[in-house]
Short mmCIF file of C-alpha atoms in Angstrom, two decimals:
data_model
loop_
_atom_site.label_atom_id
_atom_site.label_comp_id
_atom_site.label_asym_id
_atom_site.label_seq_id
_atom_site.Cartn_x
_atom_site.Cartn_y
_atom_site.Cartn_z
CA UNK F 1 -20.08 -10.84 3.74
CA UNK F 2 -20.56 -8.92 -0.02
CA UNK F 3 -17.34 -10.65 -1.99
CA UNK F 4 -16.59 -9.49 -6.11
CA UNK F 5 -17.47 -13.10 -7.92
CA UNK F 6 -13.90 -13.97 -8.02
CA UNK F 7 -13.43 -13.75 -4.26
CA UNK F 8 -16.29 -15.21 -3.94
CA UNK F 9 -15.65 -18.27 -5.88
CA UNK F 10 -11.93 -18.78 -3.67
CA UNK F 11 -13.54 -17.84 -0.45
CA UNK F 12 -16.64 -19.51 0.31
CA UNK F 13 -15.91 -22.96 -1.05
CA UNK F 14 -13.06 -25.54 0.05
CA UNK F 15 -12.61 -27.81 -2.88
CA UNK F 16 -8.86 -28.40 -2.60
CA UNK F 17 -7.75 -31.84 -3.01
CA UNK F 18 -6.14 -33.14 -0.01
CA UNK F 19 -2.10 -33.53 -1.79
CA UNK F 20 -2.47 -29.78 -3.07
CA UNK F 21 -3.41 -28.77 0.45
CA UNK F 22 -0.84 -30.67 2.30
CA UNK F 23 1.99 -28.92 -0.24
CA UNK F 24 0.04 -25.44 0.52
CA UNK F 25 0.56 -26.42 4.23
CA UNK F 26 3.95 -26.93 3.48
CA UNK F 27 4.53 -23.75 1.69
CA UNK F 28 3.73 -21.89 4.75
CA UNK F 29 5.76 -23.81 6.67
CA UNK F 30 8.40 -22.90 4.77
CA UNK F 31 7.46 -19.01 3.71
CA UNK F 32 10.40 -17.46 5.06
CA UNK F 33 13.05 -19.36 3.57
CA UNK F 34 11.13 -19.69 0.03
CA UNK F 35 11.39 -15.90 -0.16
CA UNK F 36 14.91 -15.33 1.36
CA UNK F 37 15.64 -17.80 -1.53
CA UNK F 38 13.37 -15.48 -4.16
CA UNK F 39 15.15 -12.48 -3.21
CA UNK F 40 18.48 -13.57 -4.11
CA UNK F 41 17.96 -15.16 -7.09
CA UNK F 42 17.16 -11.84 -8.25
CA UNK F 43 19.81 -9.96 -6.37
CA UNK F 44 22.30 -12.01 -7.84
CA UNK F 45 21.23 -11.46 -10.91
CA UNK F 46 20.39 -15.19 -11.45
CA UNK F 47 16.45 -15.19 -12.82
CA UNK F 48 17.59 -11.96 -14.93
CA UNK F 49 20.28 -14.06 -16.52
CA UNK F 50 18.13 -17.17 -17.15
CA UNK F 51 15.71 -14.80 -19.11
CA UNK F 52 18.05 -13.66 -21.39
CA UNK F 53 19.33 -16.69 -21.84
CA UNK F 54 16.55 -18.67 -24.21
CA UNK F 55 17.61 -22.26 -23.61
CA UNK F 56 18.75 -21.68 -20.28
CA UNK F 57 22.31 -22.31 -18.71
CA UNK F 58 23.51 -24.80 -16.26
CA UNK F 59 25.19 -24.11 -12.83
CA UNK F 60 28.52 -24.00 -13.32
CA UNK F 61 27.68 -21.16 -16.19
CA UNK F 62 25.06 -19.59 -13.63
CA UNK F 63 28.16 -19.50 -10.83
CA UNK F 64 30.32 -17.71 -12.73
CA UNK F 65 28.24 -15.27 -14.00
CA UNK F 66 26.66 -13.79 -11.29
CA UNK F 67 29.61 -14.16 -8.66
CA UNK F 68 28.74 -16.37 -6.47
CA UNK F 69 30.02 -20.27 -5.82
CA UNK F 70 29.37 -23.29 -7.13
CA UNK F 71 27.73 -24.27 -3.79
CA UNK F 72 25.61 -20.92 -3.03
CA UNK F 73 24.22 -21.47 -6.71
CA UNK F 74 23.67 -25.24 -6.55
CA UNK F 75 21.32 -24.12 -3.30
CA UNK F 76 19.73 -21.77 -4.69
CA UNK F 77 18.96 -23.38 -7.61
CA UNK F 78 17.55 -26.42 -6.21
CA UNK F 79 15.17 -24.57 -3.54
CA UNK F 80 13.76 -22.68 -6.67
CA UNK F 81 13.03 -25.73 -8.47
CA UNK F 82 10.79 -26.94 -5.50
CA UNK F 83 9.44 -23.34 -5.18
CA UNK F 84 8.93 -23.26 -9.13
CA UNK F 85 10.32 -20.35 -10.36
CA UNK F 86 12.73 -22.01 -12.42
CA UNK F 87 12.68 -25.67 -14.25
CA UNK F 88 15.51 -27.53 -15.62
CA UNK F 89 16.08 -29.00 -19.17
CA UNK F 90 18.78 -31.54 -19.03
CA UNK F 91 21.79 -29.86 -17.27
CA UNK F 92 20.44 -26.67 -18.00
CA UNK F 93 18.15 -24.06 -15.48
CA UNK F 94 15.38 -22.36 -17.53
CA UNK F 95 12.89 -19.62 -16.11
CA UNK F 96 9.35 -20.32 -15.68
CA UNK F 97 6.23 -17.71 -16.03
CA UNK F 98 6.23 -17.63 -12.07
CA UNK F 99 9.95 -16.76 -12.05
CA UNK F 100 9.59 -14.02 -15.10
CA UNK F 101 6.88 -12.32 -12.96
CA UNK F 102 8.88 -12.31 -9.78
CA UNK F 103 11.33 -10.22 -11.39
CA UNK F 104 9.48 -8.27 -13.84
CA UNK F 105 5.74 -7.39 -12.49
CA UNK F 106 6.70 -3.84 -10.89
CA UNK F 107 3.66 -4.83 -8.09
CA UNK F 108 5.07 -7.43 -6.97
CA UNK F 109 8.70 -5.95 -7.35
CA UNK F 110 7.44 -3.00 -5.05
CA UNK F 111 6.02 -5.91 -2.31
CA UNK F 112 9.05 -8.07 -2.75
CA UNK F 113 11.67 -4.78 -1.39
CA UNK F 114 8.77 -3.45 1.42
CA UNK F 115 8.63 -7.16 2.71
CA UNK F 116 12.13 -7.35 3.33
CA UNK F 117 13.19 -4.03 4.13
CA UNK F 118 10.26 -2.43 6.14
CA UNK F 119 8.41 -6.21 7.85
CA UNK F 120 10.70 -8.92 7.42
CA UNK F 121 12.16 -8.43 11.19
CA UNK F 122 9.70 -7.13 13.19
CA UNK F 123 7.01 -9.86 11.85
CA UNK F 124 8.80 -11.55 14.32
CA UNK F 125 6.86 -9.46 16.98
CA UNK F 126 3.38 -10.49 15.43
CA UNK F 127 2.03 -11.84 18.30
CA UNK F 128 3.02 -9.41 20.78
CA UNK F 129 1.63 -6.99 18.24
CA UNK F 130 -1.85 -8.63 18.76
CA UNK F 131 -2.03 -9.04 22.34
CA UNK F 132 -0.57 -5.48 23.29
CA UNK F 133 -2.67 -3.45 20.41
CA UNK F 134 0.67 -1.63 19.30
CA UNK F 135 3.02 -2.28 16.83
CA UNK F 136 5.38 -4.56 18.62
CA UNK F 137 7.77 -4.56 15.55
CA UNK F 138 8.46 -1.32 14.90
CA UNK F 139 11.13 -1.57 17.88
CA UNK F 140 13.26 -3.46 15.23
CA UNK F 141 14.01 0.26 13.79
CA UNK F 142 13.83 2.56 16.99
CA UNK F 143 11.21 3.38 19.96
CA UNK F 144 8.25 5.55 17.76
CA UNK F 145 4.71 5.09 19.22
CA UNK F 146 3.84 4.58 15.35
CA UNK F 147 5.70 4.14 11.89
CA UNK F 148 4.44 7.27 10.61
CA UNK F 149 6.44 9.74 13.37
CA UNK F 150 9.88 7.19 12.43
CA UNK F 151 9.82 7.92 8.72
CA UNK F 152 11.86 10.84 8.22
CA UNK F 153 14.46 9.14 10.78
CA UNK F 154 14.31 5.26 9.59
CA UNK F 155 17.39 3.65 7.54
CA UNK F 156 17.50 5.02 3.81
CA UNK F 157 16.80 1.50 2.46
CA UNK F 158 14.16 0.92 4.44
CA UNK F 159 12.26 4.40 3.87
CA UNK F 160 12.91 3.74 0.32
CA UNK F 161 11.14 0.70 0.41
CA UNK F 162 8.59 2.36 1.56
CA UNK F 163 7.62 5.43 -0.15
CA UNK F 164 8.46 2.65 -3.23
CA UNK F 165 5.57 0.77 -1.91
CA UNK F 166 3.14 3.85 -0.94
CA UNK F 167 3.91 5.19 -4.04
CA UNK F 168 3.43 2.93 -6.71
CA UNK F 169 0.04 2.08 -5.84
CA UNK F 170 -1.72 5.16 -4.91
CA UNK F 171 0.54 6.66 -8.19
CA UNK F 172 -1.44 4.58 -10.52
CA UNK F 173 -4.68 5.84 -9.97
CA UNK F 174 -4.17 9.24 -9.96
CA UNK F 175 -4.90 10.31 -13.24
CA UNK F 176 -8.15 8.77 -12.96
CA UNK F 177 -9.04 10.44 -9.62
CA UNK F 178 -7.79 14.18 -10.95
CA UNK F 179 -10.44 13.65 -13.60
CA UNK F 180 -13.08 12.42 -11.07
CA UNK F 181 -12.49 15.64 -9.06
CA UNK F 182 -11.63 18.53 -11.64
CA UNK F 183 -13.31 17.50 -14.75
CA UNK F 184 -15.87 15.54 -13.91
CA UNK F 185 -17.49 17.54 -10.43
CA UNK F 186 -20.50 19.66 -11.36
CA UNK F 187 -18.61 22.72 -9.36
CA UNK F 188 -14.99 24.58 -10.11
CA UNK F 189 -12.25 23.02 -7.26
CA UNK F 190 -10.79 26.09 -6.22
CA UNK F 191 -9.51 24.85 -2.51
CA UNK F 192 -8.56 21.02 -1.24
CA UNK F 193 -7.37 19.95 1.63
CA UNK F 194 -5.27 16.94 1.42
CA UNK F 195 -5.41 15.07 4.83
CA UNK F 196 -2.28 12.96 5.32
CA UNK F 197 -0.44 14.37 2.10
CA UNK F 198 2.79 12.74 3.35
CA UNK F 199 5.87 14.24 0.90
CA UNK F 200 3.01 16.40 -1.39
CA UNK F 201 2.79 13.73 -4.50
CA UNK F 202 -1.02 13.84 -4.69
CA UNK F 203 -0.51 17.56 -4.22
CA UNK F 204 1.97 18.53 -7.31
CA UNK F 205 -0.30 16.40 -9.24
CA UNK F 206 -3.54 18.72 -8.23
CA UNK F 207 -1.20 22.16 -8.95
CA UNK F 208 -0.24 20.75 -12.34
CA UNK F 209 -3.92 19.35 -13.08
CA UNK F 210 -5.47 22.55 -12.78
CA UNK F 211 -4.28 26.02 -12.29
CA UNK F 212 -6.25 27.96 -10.10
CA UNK F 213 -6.54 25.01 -7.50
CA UNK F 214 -4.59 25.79 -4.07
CA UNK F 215 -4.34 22.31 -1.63
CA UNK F 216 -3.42 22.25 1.93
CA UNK F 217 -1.97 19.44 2.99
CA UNK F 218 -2.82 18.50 6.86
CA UNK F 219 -0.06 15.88 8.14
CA UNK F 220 2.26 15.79 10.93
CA UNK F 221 4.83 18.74 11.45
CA UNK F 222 7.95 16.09 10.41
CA UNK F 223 5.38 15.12 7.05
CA UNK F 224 4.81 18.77 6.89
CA UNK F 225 8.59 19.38 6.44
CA UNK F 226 9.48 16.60 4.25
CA UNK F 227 6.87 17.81 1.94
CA UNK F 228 8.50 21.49 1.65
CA UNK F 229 11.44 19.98 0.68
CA UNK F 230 10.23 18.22 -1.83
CA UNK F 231 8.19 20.30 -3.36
CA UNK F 232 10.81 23.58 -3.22
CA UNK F 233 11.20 25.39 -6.62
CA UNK F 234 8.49 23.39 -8.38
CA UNK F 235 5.90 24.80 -10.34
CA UNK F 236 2.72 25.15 -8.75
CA UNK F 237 4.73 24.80 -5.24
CA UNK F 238 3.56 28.14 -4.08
CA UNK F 239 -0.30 26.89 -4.69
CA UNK F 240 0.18 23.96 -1.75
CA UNK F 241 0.40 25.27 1.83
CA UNK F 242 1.07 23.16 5.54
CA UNK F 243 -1.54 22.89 8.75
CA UNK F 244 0.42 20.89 10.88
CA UNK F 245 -1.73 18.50 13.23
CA UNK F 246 -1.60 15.16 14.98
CA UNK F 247 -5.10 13.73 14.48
CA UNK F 248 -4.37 11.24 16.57
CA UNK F 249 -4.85 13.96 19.25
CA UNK F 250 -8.87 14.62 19.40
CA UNK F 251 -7.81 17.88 20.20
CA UNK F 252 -6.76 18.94 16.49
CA UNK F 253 -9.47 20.16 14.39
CA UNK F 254 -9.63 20.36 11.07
CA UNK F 255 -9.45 24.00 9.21
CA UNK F 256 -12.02 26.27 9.42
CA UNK F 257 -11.78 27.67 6.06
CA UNK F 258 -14.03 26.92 3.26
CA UNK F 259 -12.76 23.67 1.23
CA UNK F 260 -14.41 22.31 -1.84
CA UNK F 261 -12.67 18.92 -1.51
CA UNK F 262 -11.37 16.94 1.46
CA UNK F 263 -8.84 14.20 0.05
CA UNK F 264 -7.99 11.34 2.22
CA UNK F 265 -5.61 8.68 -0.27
CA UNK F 266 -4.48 5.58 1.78
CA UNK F 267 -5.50 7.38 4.89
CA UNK F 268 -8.12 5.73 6.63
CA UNK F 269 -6.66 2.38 6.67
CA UNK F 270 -3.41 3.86 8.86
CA UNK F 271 -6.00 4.32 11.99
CA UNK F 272 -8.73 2.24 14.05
CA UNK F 273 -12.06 2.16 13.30
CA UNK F 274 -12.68 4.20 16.96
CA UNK F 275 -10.25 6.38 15.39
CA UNK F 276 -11.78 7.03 12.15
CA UNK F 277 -15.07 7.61 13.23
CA UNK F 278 -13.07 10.58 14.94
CA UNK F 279 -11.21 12.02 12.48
CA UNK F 280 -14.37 11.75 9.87
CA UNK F 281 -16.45 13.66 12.89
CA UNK F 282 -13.65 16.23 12.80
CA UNK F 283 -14.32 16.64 8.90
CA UNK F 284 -17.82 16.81 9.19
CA UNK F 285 -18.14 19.58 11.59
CA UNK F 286 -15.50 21.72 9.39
CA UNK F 287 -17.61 20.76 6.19
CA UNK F 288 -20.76 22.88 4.34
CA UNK F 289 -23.11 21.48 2.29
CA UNK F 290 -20.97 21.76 -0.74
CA UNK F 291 -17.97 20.06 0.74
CA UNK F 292 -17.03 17.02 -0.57
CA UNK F 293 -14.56 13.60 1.46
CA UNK F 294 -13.34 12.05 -1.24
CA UNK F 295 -11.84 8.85 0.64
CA UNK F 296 -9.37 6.36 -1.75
CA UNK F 297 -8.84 3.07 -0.17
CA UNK F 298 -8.07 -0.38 -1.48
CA UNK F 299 -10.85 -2.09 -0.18
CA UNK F 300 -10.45 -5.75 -0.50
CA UNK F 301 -13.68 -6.93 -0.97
CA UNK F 302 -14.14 -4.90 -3.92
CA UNK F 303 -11.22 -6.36 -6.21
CA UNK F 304 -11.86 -7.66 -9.31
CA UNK F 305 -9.20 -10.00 -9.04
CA UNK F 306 -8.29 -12.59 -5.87
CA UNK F 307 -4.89 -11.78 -6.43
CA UNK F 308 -5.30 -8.47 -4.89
CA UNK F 309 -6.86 -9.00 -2.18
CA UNK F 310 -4.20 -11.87 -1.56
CA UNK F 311 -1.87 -8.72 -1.37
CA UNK F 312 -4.02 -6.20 0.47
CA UNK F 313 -5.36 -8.86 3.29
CA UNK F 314 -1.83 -10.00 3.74
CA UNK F 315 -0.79 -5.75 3.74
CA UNK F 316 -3.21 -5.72 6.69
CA UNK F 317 -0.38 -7.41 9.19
CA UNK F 318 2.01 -5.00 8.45
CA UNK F 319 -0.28 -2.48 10.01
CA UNK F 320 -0.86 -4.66 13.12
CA UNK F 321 3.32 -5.32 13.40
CA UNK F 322 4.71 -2.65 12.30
CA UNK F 323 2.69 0.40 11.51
CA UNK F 324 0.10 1.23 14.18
CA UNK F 325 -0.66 -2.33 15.98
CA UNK F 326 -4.54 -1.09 15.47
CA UNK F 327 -5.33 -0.64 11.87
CA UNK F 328 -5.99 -2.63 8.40
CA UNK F 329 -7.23 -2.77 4.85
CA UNK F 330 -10.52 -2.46 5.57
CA UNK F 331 -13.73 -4.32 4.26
CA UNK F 332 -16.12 -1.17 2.19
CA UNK F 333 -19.52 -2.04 4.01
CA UNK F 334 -16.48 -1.67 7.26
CA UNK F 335 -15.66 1.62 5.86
CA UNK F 336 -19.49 2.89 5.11
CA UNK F 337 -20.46 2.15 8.81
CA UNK F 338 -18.23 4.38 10.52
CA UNK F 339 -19.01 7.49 7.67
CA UNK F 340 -22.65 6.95 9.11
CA UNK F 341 -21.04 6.66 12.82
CA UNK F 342 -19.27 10.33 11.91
CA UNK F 343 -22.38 11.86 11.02
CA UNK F 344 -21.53 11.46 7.18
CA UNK F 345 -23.30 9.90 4.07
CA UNK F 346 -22.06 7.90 1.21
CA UNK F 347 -23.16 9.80 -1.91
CA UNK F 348 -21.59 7.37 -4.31
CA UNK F 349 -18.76 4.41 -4.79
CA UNK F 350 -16.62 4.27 -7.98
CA UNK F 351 -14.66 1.17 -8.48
CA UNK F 352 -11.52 -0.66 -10.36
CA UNK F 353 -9.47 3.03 -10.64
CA UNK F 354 -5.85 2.12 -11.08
CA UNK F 355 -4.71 -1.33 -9.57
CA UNK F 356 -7.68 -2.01 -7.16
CA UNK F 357 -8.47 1.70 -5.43
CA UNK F 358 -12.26 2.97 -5.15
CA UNK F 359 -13.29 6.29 -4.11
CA UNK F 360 -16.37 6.15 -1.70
CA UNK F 361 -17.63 10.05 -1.91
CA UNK F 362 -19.05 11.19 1.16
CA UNK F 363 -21.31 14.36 2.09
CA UNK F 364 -22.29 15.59 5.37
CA UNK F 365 -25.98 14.45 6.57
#
């Protein structure tokens, strides 16, 4: 298996002593309750409090600022000792560095509220999500065959959570993939077609990168119509157009019009590998010589740091539970195979845009 040095180094070699590994045993024992516990000692305003507060501030002061009793903070306290986001100095709480990232890195922010809100309950259903091939948990919200046809119907909080998640990391690398495609191609993109544009983000970024681009967005008719109302009466809004499709369904192809660029963000990983091979096929046999997939996936072999693909191997259950019950962050050499399955090369690979994507460039053989 082709690992980045850093994931090599944590992932081929066992050298943890045997009291570090029992506590790391522990800690999974534990997971759910150490991040109940994480959660509210920032929704209470408790780790927000000890950072302003430079030599910290004892219980009693901690209860009565935030709202909450004397008992509730005492627990709270004491379970993030052990979990180490906080330390104490005499009678008095302090914040540690893991504690300051919990509530200020916006990544993990963005995890901490799509854990809770969107997985939390129908992890539950892991299992049943393995043995079945669906995603057992997504009956925790409503009976959808996947998460993607319950979006525009699924509590407020809970859709928030996720576009929040979506969002923030495909929203970091665009700037670096509108200059990949519009400044740096050796040919003018005049047409894309963005395939699963969701609510049209990647889209208003294309319309205000370049003028004389127009993008079609290819997504389900419910995506279809939460992206016209989100992009109503914005500039450039009359540039992006709907095909509405379920390519789920063999059955829908892929336009038949000339595009320059075929655009698939945080796409692939949402279906099978059976299931990508089809959809790629699809896009091949609408393609030219000139056409271009563009395909931007986190792959987690390719991160420079472990960290990330802590977070994207872990994202990979939320797919099984809750998502699809079939699909995953995928491995690239995972992803290369089925563009060759499709009928599809891999022209090139660029790496480390925005927190972790790559865009593997594909032509047709």
């Amino acid at each position: 298996m082709k690992l980045t040095p850093s994931l090599e180094a944590m992932y081929t070699h066992d050298t943890t002593k045997a009291g570090v590994a029992q506590r790391r045993a522990q800690e999974i024992a534990f997971a759910p309750v150490v991040f109940q516990v994480s959660r509210l000692m920032i929704k209470y305003g408790i780790l927000e409090m000890l950072q302003n507060r430079k030599d910290g501030a004892t219980e009693a002061e901690i209860a009565a600022q935030c709202g909450i009793s004397r008992y509730a903070a005492k627990v709270l306290l004491e379970a993030s000792l052990s979990i180490g986001t906080v330390i104490v100095d005499g009678d008095n709480y302090k914040l540690t560095k893991t504690g300051w990232f919990l509530l200020n890195d916006e990544s993990t922010r963005a995890d901490l509220d799509f854990n809770h809100d969107v997985n939390y309950l129908g992890l539950f259903y892991l299992d049943e999500a393995l043995e079945q091939g669906k995603p057992a948990g997504l009956k925790v919200f409503g009976e959808w065959p996947t998460i993607y046809e319950a979006l525009s119907s699924l509590p407020d909080q809970v859709k928030k959570s996720w576009f929040g998640f979506d969002h923030f990391y495909s929203d970091n690398s665009f700037k670096e993939a509108l200059e990949m495609i519009f400044d740096k191609a050796e040919k003018p993109v005049r047409k894309l077609l963005d395939v699963g544009g969701n609510t049209g983000r990647w889209a208003m970024q294309c319309v205000g990168h370049n003028k004389d681009v127009n993008v079609t967005i290819m997504d389900l008719p419910q995506q279809i119509g939460m992206m016209r109302e989100q992009t109503a009466g914005k500039d450039g809004a009359d540039r992006i157009h709907g095909f509405p499709g379920n390519l789920l369904d063999e059955n829908t192809k892929f336009p038949t019009e000339h595009f320059d660029v075929i655009w698939m963000s945080q796409f692939l990983d949402c279906f099978s590998e059976e299931q990508i091979v089809s959809i790629l096929r699809r896009a091949a046999e609408s393609m030219d010589a000139d056409t271009r997939i563009y395909i931007m996936e986190t792959f987690w072999d390719r991160q420079k740091y472990e960290t990330a693909a802590y977070v994207l191997t872990l994202t990979s259950i939320y797919f099984t539970a809750l998502a699809n019950g079939n699909s995953k962050m995928y491995h690239s050499d995972d992803m290369a195979r089925l563009v060759e399955e499709a009928g599809l090369e891999v022209e090139a690979l660029h790496d480390n845009l925005g927190l972790g994507h790559s865009i593997m460039v594909c032509r047709k053989k």
